[in-house]
XYZ file of C-alpha atoms in Angstrom:
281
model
C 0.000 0.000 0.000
C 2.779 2.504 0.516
C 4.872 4.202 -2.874
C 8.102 2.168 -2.221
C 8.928 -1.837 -1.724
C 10.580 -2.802 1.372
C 7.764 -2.967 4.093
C 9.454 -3.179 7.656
C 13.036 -3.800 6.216
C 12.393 0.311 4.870
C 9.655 1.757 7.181
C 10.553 -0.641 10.300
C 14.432 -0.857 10.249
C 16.549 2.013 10.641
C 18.829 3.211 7.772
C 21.559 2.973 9.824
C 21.206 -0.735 10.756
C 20.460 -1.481 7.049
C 21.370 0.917 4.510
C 18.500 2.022 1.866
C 20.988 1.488 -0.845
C 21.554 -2.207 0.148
C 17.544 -2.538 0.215
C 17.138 -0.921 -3.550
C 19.663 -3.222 -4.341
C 18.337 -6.154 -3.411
C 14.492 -5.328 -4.560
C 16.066 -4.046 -8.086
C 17.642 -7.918 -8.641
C 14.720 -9.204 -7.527
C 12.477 -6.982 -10.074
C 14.840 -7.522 -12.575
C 13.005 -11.291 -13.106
C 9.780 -9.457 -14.966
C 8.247 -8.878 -11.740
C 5.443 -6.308 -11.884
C 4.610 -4.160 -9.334
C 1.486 -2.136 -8.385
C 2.787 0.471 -5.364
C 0.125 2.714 -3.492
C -2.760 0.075 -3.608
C -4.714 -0.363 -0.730
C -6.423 -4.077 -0.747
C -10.272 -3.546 0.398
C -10.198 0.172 -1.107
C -8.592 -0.039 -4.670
C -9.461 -3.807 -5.028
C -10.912 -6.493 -2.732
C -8.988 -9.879 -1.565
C -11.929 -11.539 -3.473
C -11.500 -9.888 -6.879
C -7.736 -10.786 -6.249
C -9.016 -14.230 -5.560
C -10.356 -14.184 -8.500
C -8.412 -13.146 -11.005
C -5.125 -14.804 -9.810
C -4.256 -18.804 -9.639
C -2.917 -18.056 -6.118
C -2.302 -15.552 -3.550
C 0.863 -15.241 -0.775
C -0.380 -12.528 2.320
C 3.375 -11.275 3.279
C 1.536 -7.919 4.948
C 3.907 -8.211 7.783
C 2.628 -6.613 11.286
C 2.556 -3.161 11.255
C -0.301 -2.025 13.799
C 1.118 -0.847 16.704
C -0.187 -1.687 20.247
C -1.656 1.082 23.927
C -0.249 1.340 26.944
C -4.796 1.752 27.785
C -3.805 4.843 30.218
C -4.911 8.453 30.513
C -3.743 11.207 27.868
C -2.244 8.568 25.136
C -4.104 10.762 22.714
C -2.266 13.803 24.198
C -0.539 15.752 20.810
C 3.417 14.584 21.027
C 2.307 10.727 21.650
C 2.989 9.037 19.031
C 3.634 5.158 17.998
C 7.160 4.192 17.058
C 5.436 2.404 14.121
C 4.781 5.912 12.936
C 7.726 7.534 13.637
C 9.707 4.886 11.810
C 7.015 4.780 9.079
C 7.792 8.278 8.004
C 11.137 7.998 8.520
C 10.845 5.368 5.900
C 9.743 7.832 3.680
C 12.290 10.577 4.143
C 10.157 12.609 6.675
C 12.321 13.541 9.468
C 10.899 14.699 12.765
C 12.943 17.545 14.536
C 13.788 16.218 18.044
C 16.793 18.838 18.076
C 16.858 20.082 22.327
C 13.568 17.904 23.421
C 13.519 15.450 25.656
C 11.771 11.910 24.233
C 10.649 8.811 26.397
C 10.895 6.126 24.733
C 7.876 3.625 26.524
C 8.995 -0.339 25.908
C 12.151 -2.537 26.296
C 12.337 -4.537 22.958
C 14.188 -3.900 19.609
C 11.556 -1.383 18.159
C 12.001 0.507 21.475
C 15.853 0.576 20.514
C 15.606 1.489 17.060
C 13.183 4.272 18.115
C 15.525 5.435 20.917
C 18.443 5.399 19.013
C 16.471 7.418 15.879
C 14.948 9.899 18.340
C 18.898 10.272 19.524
C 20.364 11.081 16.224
C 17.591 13.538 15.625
C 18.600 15.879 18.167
C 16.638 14.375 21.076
C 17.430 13.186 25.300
C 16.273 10.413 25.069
C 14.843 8.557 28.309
C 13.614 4.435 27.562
C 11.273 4.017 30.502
C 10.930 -0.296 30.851
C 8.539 -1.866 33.681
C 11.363 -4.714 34.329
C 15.147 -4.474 35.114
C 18.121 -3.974 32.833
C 18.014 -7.845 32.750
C 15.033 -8.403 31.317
C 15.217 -6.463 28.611
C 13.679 -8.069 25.369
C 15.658 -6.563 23.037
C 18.484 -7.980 21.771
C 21.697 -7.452 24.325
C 24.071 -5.917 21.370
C 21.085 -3.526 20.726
C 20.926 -2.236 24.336
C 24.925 -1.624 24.437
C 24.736 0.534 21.305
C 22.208 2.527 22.857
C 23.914 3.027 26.195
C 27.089 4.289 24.498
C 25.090 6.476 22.392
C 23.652 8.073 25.701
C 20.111 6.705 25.777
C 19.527 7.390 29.884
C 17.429 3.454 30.458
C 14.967 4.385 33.418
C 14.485 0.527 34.291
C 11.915 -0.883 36.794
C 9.490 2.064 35.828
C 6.013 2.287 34.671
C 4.086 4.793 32.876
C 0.637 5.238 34.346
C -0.572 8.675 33.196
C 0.240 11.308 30.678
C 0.129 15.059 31.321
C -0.462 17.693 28.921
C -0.770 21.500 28.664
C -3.565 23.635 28.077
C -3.272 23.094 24.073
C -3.533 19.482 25.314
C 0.245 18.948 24.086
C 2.225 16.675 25.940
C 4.956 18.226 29.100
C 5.052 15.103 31.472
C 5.153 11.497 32.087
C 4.096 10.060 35.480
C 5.624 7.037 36.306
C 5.785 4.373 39.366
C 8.712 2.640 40.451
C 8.216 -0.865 40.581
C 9.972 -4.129 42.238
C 10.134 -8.172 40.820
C 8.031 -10.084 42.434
C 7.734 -13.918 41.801
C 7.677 -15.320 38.291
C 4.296 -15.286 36.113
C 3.274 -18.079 33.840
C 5.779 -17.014 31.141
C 8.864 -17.578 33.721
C 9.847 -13.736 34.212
C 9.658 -12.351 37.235
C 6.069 -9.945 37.852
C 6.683 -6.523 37.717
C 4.564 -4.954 40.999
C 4.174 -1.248 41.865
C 5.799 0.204 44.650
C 3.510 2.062 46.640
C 3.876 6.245 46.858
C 6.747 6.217 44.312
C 5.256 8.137 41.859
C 7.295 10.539 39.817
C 7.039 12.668 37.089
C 9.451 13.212 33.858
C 9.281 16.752 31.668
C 9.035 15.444 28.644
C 8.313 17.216 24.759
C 7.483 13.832 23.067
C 6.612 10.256 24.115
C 7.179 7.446 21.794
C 5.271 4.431 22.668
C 7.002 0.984 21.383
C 5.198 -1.695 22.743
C 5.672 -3.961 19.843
C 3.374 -4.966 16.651
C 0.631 -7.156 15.734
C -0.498 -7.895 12.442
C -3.416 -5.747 11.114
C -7.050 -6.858 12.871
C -9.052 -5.849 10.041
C -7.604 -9.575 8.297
C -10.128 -11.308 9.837
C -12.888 -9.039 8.703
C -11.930 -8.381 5.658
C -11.049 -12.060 4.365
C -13.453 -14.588 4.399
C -12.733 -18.152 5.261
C -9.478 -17.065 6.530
C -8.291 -18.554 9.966
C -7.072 -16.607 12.491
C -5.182 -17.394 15.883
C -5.816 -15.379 19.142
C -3.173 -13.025 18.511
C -4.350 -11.748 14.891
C -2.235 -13.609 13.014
C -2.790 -16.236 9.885
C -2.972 -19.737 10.558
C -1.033 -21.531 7.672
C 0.434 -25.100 7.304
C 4.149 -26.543 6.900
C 3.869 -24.805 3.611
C 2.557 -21.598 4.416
C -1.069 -22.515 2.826
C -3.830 -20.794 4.627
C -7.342 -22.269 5.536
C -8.313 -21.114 2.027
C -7.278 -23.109 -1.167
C -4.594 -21.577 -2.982
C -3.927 -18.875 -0.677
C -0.607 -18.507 1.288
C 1.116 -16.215 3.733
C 3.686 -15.458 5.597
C 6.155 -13.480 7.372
C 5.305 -11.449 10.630
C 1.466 -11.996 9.578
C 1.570 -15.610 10.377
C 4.705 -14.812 13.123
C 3.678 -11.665 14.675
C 6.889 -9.115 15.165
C 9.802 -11.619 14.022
C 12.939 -11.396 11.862
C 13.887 -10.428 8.612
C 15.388 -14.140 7.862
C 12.401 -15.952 8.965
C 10.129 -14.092 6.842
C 12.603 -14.582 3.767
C 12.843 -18.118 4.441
C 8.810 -18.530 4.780
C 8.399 -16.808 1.638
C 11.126 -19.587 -0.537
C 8.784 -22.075 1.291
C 6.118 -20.623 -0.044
C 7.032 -19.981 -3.157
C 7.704 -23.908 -3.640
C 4.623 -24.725 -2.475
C 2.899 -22.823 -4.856
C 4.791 -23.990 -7.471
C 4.491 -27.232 -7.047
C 0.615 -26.510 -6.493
C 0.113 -24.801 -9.893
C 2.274 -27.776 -11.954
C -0.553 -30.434 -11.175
């Protein structure tokens, strides 16, 4: 749907961690095979997954996971709160925000969180990462956390957001957190984050990015009939990558939710040999 090729790899990864000229590269060879594109299309407004259906022998979904998630607490809709998915988005497309003598929290602990902190740092920004577990716990990857500390990213660890303040023009000044302690481990094996009574405190802040991960776009379901769908939004496929839905595929952080760049490649050769060998009956 967007004007350029390169979905999360352009308007999810920084430049910096993969350079745009590497990316053009590698769609150019790949477009060099007689592959024709249709940029700036919209599936459900321009055409609908059943015309598509229709007209083609078979589909592959690679739509990746690109809706971002809330925090759920007061004044997320404040002006200055904004999704990393967004700010990376636009970045994606040469639109630079001006972060030059603000101060930017950063709200989440995994790789997005990092790419957004460290983004937010080379546009001009302090930039706070405020994480509801310890330095430990961290999701994001460990080299990814060092880079950021020896850029200067300040990590305000065992903090959580519970309320954002804003001005009169209902722009966003402050962040109130709550300190908060590990208590005994929760079904998932990491220790449970719990709130420390009276420690709230507030941060002045000009901009808070939220980067609490992705999840692949809810209006699938909806919008796709006879298409399965797990619990967390994302497309139930085989060994193959076939969907509940003859001759359609998918793959990628769709099927995955928020995954890597090599898993998605390597679902898409699986994929495409599925689909080959589907269409040669």
């Amino acid at each position: 749907k967007r004007q350029k090729l390169g979905g999360m790899m352009r308007y999810g990864i920084p430049s910096y961690r993969f350079p745009r000229e590497k990316l053009d590269a590698e769609i150019e060879s790949i477009l060099s095979l007689g592959i024709e594109v249709h940029t700036g299309v919209k599936v459900g407004n321009e055409i609908s997954f059943e015309e598509l259906k229709a007209n083609y022998d078979c589909l592959y979904i690679s739509i990746g996971a690109h809706t971002d998630k809330k925090v759920g607490i007061e004044g997320e809709d404040s002006i200055g709160v904004i999704s990393a998915v967004e700010m990376l988005g636009k970045i994606g497309d040469d639109e630079m925000p001006d972060f030059t003598g603000q101060n930017v929290v950063v709200v989440g602990g995994g790789n997005v969180a990092m790419d957004a902190a460290r983004c937010a740092k080379r546009l001009g920004a302090e930039v706070y990462v405020v994480y509801r577990r310890g330095m430990e716990e961290l999701p994001a990857r460990k080299e990814e956390v060092e880079h950021a500390e020896e850029e200067g990213i300040i990590f305000k660890t065992l903090n959580n957001p519970v309320e954002i303040l804003a001005d009169e023009n209902d722009n966003v000044n402050k962040i109130r957190c709550i300190k908060m302690e590990l208590g005994e481990p929760d079904a998932s094996g990491r220790r449970r984050p719990i709130e420390v009574p009276g420690s709230e405190f507030e941060l002045d802040v000009d901009c808070v990015i939220m980067a609490l991960g992705t999840s692949p776009n809810p209006l699938i379901k909806s919008t796709t009939k006879g298409l399965e769908i797990n619990k967390k939004g994302g497309i139930v496929v085989n060994e193959d990558g076939l969907t509940s839905r003859e001759h359609v595929y998918a793959g990628g952080d769709a099927v995955t939710g928020a995954a890597t760049v090599i898993l998605a490649m390597g679902a898409g050769k699986t994929a495409a040999k599925a689909i080959d060998e589907a269409l040669s009956k």
